[in-house]
MMTF fields as JSON, N, C-alpha, C and O atoms, coordinates in Angstrom:
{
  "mmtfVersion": "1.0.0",
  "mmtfProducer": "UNKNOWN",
  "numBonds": 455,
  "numAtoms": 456,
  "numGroups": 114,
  "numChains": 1,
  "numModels": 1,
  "chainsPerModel": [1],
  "groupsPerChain": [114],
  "chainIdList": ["A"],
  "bondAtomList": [4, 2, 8, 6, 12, 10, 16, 14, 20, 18, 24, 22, 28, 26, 32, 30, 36, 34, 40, 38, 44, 42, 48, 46, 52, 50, 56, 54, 60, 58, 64, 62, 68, 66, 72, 70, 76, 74, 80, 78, 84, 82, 88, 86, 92, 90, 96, 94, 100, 98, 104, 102, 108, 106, 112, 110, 116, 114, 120, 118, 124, 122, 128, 126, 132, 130, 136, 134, 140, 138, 144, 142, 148, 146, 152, 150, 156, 154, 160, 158, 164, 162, 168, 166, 172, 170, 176, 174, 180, 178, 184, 182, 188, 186, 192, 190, 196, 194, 200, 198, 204, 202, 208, 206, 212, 210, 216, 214, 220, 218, 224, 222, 228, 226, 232, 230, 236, 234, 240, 238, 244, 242, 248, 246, 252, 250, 256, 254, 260, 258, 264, 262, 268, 266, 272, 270, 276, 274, 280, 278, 284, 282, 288, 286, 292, 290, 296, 294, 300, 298, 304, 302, 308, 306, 312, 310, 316, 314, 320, 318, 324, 322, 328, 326, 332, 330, 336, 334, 340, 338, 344, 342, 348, 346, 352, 350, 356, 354, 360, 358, 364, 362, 368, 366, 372, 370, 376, 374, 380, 378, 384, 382, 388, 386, 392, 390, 396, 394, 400, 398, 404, 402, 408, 406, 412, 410, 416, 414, 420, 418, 424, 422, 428, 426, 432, 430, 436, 434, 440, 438, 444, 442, 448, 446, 452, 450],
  "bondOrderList": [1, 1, 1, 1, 1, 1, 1, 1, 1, 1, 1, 1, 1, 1, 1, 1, 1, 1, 1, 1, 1, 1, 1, 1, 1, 1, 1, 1, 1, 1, 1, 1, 1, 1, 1, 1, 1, 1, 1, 1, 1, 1, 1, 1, 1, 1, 1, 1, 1, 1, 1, 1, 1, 1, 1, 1, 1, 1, 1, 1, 1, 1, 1, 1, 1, 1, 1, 1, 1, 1, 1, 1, 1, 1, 1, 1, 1, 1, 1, 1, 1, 1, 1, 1, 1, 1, 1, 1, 1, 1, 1, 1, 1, 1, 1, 1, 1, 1, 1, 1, 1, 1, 1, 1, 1, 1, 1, 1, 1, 1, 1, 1, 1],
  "groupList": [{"groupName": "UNK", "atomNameList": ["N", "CA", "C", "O"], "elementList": ["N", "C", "C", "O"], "formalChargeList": [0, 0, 0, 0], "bondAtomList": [1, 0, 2, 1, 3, 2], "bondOrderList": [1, 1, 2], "singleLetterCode": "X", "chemCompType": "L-PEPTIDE LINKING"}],
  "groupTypeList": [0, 0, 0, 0, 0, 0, 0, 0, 0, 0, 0, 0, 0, 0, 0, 0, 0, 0, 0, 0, 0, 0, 0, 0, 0, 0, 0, 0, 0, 0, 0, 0, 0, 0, 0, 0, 0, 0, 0, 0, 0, 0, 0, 0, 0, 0, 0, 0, 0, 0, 0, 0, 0, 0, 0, 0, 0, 0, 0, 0, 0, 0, 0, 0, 0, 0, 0, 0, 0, 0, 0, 0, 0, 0, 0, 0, 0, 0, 0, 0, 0, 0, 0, 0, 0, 0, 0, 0, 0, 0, 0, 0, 0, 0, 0, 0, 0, 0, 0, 0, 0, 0, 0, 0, 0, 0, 0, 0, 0, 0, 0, 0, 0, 0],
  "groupIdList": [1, 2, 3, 4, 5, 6, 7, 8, 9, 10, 11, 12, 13, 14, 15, 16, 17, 18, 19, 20, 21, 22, 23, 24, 25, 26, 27, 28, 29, 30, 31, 32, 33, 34, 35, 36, 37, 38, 39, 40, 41, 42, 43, 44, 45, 46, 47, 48, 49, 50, 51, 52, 53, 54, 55, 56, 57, 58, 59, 60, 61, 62, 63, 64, 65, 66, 67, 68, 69, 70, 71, 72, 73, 74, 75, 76, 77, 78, 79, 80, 81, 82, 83, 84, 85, 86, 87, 88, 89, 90, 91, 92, 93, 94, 95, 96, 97, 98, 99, 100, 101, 102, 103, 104, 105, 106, 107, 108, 109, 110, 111, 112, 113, 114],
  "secStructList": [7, 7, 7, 7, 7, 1, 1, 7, 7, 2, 2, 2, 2, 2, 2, 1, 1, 7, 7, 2, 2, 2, 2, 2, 2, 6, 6, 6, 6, 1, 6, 6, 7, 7, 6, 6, 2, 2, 2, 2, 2, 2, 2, 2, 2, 2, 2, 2, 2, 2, 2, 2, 1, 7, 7, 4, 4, 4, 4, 1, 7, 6, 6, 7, 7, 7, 7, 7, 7, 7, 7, 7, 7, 7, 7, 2, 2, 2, 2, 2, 2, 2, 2, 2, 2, 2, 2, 2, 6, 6, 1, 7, 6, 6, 2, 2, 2, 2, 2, 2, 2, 2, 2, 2, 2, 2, 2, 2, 2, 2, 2, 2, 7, 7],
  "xCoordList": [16.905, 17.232, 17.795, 18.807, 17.219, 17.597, 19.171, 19.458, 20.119, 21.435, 20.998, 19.858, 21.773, 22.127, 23.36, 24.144, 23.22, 24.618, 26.327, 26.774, 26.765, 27.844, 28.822, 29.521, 28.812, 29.926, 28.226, 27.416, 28.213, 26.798, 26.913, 28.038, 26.302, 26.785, 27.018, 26.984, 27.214, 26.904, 25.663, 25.329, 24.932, 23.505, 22.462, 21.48, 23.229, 22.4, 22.448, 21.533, 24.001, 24.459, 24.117, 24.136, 23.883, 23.475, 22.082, 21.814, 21.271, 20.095, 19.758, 18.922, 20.292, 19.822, 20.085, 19.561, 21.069, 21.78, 20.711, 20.346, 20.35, 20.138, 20.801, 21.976, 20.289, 21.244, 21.372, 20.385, 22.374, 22.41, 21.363, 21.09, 20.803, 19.627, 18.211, 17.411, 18.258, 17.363, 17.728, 16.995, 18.835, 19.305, 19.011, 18.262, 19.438, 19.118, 18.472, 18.628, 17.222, 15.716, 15.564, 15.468, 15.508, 15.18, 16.072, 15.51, 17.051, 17.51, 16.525, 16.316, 15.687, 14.963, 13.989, 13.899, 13.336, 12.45, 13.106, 12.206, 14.378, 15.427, 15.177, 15.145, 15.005, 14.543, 15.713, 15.323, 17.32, 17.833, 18.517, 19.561, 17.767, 17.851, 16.841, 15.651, 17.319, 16.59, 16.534, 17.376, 15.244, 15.602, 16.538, 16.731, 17.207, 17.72, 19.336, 20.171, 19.423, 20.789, 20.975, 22.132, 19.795, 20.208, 20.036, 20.39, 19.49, 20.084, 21.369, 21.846, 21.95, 23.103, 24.243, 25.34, 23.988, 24.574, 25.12, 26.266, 23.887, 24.268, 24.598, 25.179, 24.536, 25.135, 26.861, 27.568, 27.455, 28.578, 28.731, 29.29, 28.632, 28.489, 28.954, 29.837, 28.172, 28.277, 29.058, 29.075, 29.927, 30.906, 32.386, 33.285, 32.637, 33.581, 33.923, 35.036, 32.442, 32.66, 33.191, 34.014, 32.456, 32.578, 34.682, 35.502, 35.191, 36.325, 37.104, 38.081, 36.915, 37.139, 37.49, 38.701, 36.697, 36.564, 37.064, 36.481, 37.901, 39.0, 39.364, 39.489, 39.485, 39.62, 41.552, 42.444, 41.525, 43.202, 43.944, 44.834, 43.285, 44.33, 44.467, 45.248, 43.553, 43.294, 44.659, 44.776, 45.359, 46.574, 47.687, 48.673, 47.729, 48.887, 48.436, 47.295, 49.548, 49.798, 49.446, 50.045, 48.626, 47.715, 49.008, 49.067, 50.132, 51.011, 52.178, 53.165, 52.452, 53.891, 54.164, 53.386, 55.674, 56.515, 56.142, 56.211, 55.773, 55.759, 56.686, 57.532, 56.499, 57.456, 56.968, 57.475, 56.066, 55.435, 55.288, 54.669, 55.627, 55.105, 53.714, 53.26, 53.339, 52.078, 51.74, 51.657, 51.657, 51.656, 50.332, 49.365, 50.263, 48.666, 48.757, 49.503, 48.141, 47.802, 47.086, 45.917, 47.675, 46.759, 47.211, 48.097, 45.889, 46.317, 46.714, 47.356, 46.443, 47.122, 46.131, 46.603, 45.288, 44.311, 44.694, 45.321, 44.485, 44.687, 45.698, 45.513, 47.04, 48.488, 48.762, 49.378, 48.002, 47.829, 46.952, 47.289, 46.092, 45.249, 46.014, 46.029, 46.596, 47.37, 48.598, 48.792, 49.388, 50.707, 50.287, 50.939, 48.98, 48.41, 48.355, 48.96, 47.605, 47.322, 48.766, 49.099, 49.305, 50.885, 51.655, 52.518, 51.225, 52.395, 51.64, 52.213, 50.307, 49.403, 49.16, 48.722, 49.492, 49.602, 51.098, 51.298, 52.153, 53.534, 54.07, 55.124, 53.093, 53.236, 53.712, 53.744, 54.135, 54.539, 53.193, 52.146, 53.294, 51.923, 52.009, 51.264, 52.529, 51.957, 51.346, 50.579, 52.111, 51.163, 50.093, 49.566, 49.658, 48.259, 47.314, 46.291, 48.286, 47.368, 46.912, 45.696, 48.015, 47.946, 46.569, 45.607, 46.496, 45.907, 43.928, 42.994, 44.197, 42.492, 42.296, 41.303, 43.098, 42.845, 42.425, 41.57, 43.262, 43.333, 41.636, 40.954, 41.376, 40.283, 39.228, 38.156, 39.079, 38.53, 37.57, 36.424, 38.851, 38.775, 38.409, 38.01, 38.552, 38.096, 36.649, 36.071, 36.154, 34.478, 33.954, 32.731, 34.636, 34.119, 33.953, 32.967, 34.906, 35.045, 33.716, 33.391, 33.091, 31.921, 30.981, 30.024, 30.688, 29.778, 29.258, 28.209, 30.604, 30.435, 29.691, 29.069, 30.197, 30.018, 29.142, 28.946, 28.309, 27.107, 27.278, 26.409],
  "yCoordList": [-55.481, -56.405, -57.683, -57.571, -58.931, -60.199, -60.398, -60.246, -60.65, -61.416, -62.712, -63.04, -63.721, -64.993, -65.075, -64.246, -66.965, -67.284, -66.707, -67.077, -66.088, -65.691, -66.321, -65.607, -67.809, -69.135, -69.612, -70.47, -68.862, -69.73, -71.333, -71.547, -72.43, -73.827, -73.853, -72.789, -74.611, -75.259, -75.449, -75.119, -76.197, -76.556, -75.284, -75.313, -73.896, -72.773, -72.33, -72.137, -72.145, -71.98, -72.909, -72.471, -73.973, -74.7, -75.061, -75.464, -74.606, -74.629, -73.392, -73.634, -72.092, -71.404, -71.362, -70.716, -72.277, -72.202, -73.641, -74.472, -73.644, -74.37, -75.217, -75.052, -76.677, -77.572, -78.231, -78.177, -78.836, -79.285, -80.076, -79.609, -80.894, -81.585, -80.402, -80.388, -79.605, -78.14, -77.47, -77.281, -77.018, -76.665, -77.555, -77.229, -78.373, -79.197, -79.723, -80.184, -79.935, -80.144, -79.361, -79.929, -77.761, -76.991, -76.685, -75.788, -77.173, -77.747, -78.793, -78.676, -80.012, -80.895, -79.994, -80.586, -78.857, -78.133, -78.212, -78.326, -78.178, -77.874, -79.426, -80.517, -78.846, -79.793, -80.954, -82.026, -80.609, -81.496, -81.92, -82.57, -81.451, -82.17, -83.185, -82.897, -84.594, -85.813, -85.939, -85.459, -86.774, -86.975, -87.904, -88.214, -88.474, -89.585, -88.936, -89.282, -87.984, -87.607, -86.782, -86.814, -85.761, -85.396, -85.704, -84.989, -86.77, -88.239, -88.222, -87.229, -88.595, -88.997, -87.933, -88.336, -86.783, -85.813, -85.476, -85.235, -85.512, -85.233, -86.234, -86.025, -87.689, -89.009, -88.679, -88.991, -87.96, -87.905, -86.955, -87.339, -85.709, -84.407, -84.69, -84.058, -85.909, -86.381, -87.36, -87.724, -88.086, -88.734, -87.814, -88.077, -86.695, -85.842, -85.423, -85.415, -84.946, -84.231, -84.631, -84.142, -85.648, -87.342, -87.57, -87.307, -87.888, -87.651, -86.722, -87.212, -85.49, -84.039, -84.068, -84.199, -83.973, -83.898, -85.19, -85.646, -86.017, -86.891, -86.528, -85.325, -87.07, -86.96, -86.933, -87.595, -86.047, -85.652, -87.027, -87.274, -88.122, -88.953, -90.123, -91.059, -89.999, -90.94, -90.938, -91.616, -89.809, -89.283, -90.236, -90.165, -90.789, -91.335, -92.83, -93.248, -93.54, -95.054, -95.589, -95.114, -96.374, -96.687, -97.571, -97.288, -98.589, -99.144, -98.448, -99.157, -97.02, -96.703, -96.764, -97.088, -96.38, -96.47, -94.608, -93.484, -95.041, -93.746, -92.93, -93.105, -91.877, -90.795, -89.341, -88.239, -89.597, -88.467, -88.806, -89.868, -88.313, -88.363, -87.456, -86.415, -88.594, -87.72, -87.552, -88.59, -86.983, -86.573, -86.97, -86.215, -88.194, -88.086, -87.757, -88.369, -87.026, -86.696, -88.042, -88.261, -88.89, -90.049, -89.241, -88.592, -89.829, -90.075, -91.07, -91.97, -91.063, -92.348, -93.704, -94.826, -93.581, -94.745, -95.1, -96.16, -94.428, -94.335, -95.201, -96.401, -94.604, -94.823, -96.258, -96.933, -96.803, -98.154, -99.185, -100.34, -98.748, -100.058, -100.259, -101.27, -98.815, -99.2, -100.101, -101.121, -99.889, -100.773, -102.053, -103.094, -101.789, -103.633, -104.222, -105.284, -103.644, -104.232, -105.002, -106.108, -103.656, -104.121, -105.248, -105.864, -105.538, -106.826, -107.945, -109.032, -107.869, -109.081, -109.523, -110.612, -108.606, -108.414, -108.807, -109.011, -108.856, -108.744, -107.944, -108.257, -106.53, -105.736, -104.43, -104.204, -103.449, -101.98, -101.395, -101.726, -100.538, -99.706, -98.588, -97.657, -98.343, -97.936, -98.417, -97.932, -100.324, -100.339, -101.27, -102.097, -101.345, -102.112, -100.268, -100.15, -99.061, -97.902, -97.858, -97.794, -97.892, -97.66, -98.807, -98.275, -100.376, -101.213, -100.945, -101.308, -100.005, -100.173, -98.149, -97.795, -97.523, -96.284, -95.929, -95.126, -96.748, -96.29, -97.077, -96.65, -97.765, -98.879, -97.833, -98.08, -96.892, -96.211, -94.905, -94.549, -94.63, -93.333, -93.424, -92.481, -95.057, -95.282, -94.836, -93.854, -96.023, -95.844, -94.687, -94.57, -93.735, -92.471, -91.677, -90.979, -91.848, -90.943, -91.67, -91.003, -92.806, -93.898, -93.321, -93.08, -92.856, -92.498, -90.887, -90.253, -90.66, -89.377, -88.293, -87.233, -89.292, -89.208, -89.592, -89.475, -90.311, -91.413, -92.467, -93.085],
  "zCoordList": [-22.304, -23.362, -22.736, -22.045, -22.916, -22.508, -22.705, -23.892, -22.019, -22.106, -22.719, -22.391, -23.719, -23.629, -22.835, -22.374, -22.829, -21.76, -22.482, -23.567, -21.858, -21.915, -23.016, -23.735, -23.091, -23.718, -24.479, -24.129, -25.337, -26.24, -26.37, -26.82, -26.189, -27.005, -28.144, -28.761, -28.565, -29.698, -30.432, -31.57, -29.29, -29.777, -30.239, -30.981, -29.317, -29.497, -30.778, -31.578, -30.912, -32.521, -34.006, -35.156, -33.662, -34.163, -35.056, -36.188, -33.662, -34.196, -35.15, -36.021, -35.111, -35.361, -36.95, -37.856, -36.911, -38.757, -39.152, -38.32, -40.658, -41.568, -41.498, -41.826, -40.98, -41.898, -43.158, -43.892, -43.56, -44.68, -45.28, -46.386, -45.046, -45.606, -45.831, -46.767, -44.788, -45.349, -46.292, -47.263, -46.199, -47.687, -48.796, -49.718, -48.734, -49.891, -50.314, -51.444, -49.443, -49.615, -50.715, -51.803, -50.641, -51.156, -52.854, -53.482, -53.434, -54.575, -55.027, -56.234, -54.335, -54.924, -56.018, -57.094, -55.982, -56.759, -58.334, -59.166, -58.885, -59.79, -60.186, -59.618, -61.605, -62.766, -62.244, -61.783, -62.372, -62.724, -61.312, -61.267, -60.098, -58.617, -58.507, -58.633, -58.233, -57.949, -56.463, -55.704, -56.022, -54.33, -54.187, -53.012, -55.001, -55.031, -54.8, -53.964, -55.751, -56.23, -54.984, -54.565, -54.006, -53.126, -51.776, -50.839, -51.703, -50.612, -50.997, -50.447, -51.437, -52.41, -51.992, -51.607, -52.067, -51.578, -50.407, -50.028, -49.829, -48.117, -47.684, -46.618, -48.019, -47.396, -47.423, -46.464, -48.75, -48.913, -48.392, -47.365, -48.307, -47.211, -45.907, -45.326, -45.354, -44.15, -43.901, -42.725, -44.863, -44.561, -44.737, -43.939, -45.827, -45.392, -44.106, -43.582, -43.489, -42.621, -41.266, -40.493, -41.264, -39.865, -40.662, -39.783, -41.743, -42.391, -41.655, -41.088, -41.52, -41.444, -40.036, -39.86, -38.842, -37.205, -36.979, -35.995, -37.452, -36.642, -35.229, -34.997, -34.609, -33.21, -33.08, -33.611, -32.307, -31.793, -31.922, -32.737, -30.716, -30.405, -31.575, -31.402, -32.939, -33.623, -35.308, -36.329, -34.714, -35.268, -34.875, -35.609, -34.246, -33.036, -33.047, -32.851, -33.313, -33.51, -31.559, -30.594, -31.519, -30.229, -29.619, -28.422, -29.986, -29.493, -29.565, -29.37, -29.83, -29.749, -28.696, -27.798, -28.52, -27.472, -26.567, -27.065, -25.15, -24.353, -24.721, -25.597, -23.93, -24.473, -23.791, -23.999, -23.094, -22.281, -21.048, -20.979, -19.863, -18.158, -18.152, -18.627, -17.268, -17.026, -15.338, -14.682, -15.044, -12.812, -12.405, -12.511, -11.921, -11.488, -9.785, -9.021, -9.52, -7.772, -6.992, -7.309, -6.061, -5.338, -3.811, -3.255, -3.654, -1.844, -1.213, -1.754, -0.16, 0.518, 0.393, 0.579, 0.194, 0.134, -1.188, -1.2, -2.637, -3.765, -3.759, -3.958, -3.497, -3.436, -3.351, -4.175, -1.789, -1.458, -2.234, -2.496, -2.472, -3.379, -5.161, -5.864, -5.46, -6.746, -6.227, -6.89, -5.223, -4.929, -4.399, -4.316, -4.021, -3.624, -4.784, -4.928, -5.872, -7.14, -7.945, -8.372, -7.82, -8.859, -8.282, -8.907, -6.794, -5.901, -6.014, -6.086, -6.046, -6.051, -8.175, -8.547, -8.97, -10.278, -10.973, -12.17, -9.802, -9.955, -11.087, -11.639, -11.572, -12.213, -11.672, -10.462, -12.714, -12.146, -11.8, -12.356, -10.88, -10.49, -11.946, -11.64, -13.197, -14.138, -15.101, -15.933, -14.761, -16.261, -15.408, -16.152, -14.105, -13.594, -14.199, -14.874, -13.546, -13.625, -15.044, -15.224, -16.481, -17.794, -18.222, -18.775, -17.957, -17.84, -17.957, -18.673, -16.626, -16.061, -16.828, -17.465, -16.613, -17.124, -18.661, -19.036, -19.425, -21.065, -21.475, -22.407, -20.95, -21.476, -20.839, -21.391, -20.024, -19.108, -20.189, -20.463, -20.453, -21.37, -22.537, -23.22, -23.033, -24.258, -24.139, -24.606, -23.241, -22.969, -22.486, -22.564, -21.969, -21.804, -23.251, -23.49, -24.066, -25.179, -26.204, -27.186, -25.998, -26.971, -26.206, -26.942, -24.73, -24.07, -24.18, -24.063, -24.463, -24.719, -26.169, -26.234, -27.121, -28.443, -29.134, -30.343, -27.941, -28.879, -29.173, -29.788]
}
């Protein structure tokens, strides 16, 4: 008997379920289902849901005041080009690091997501 992968995806699980616009295709047959009304439907379906899966950090005011340490591991090369930055920046080596990092992660999380 075939194994699947151990940690199924998403996409595996996914596919295998109906989605909503299939479902609801299938209501269009019903006298008093319009294609219109169930366009209509799943447009709003799909804005709950996009509503719903808010993202963690989108909870949290983007200018508050820190309040958490965070440990990053550098080496010595690392170490040096951030303390070059902050003396030639006449900034702290956290906020040249906070600076080039947060803008970093933004675009990873747009890259990531589509």
């Amino acid at each position: 008997m075939p194994q699947g992968p151990k940690y199924p995806t998403c996409i595996g699980r996914c596919t295998a379920m109906p989605s909503l616009r299939d479902r609801v295709k299938g209501q269009r047959e019903l006298s008093s289902a319009t294609p219109a009304g169930a366009d209509a439907f799943i447009e709003a379906a799909n804005a709950v849901r996009s509503d719903a899966t808010q993202r963690p950090w989108q909870a949290f005011e983007k200018k508050a005041v820190p309040r958490t340490t965070f440990n990053l591991r550098l080496n010595d090369y690392e170490l040096a080009l951030l303390r070059w930055l902050a003396e030639q920046r006449d900034e702290s080596m956290q906020k040249v690091a906070k600076r080039v990092l947060i803008p970093a992660l933004e675009r990873l999380v747009e890259d990531t997501s589509g």
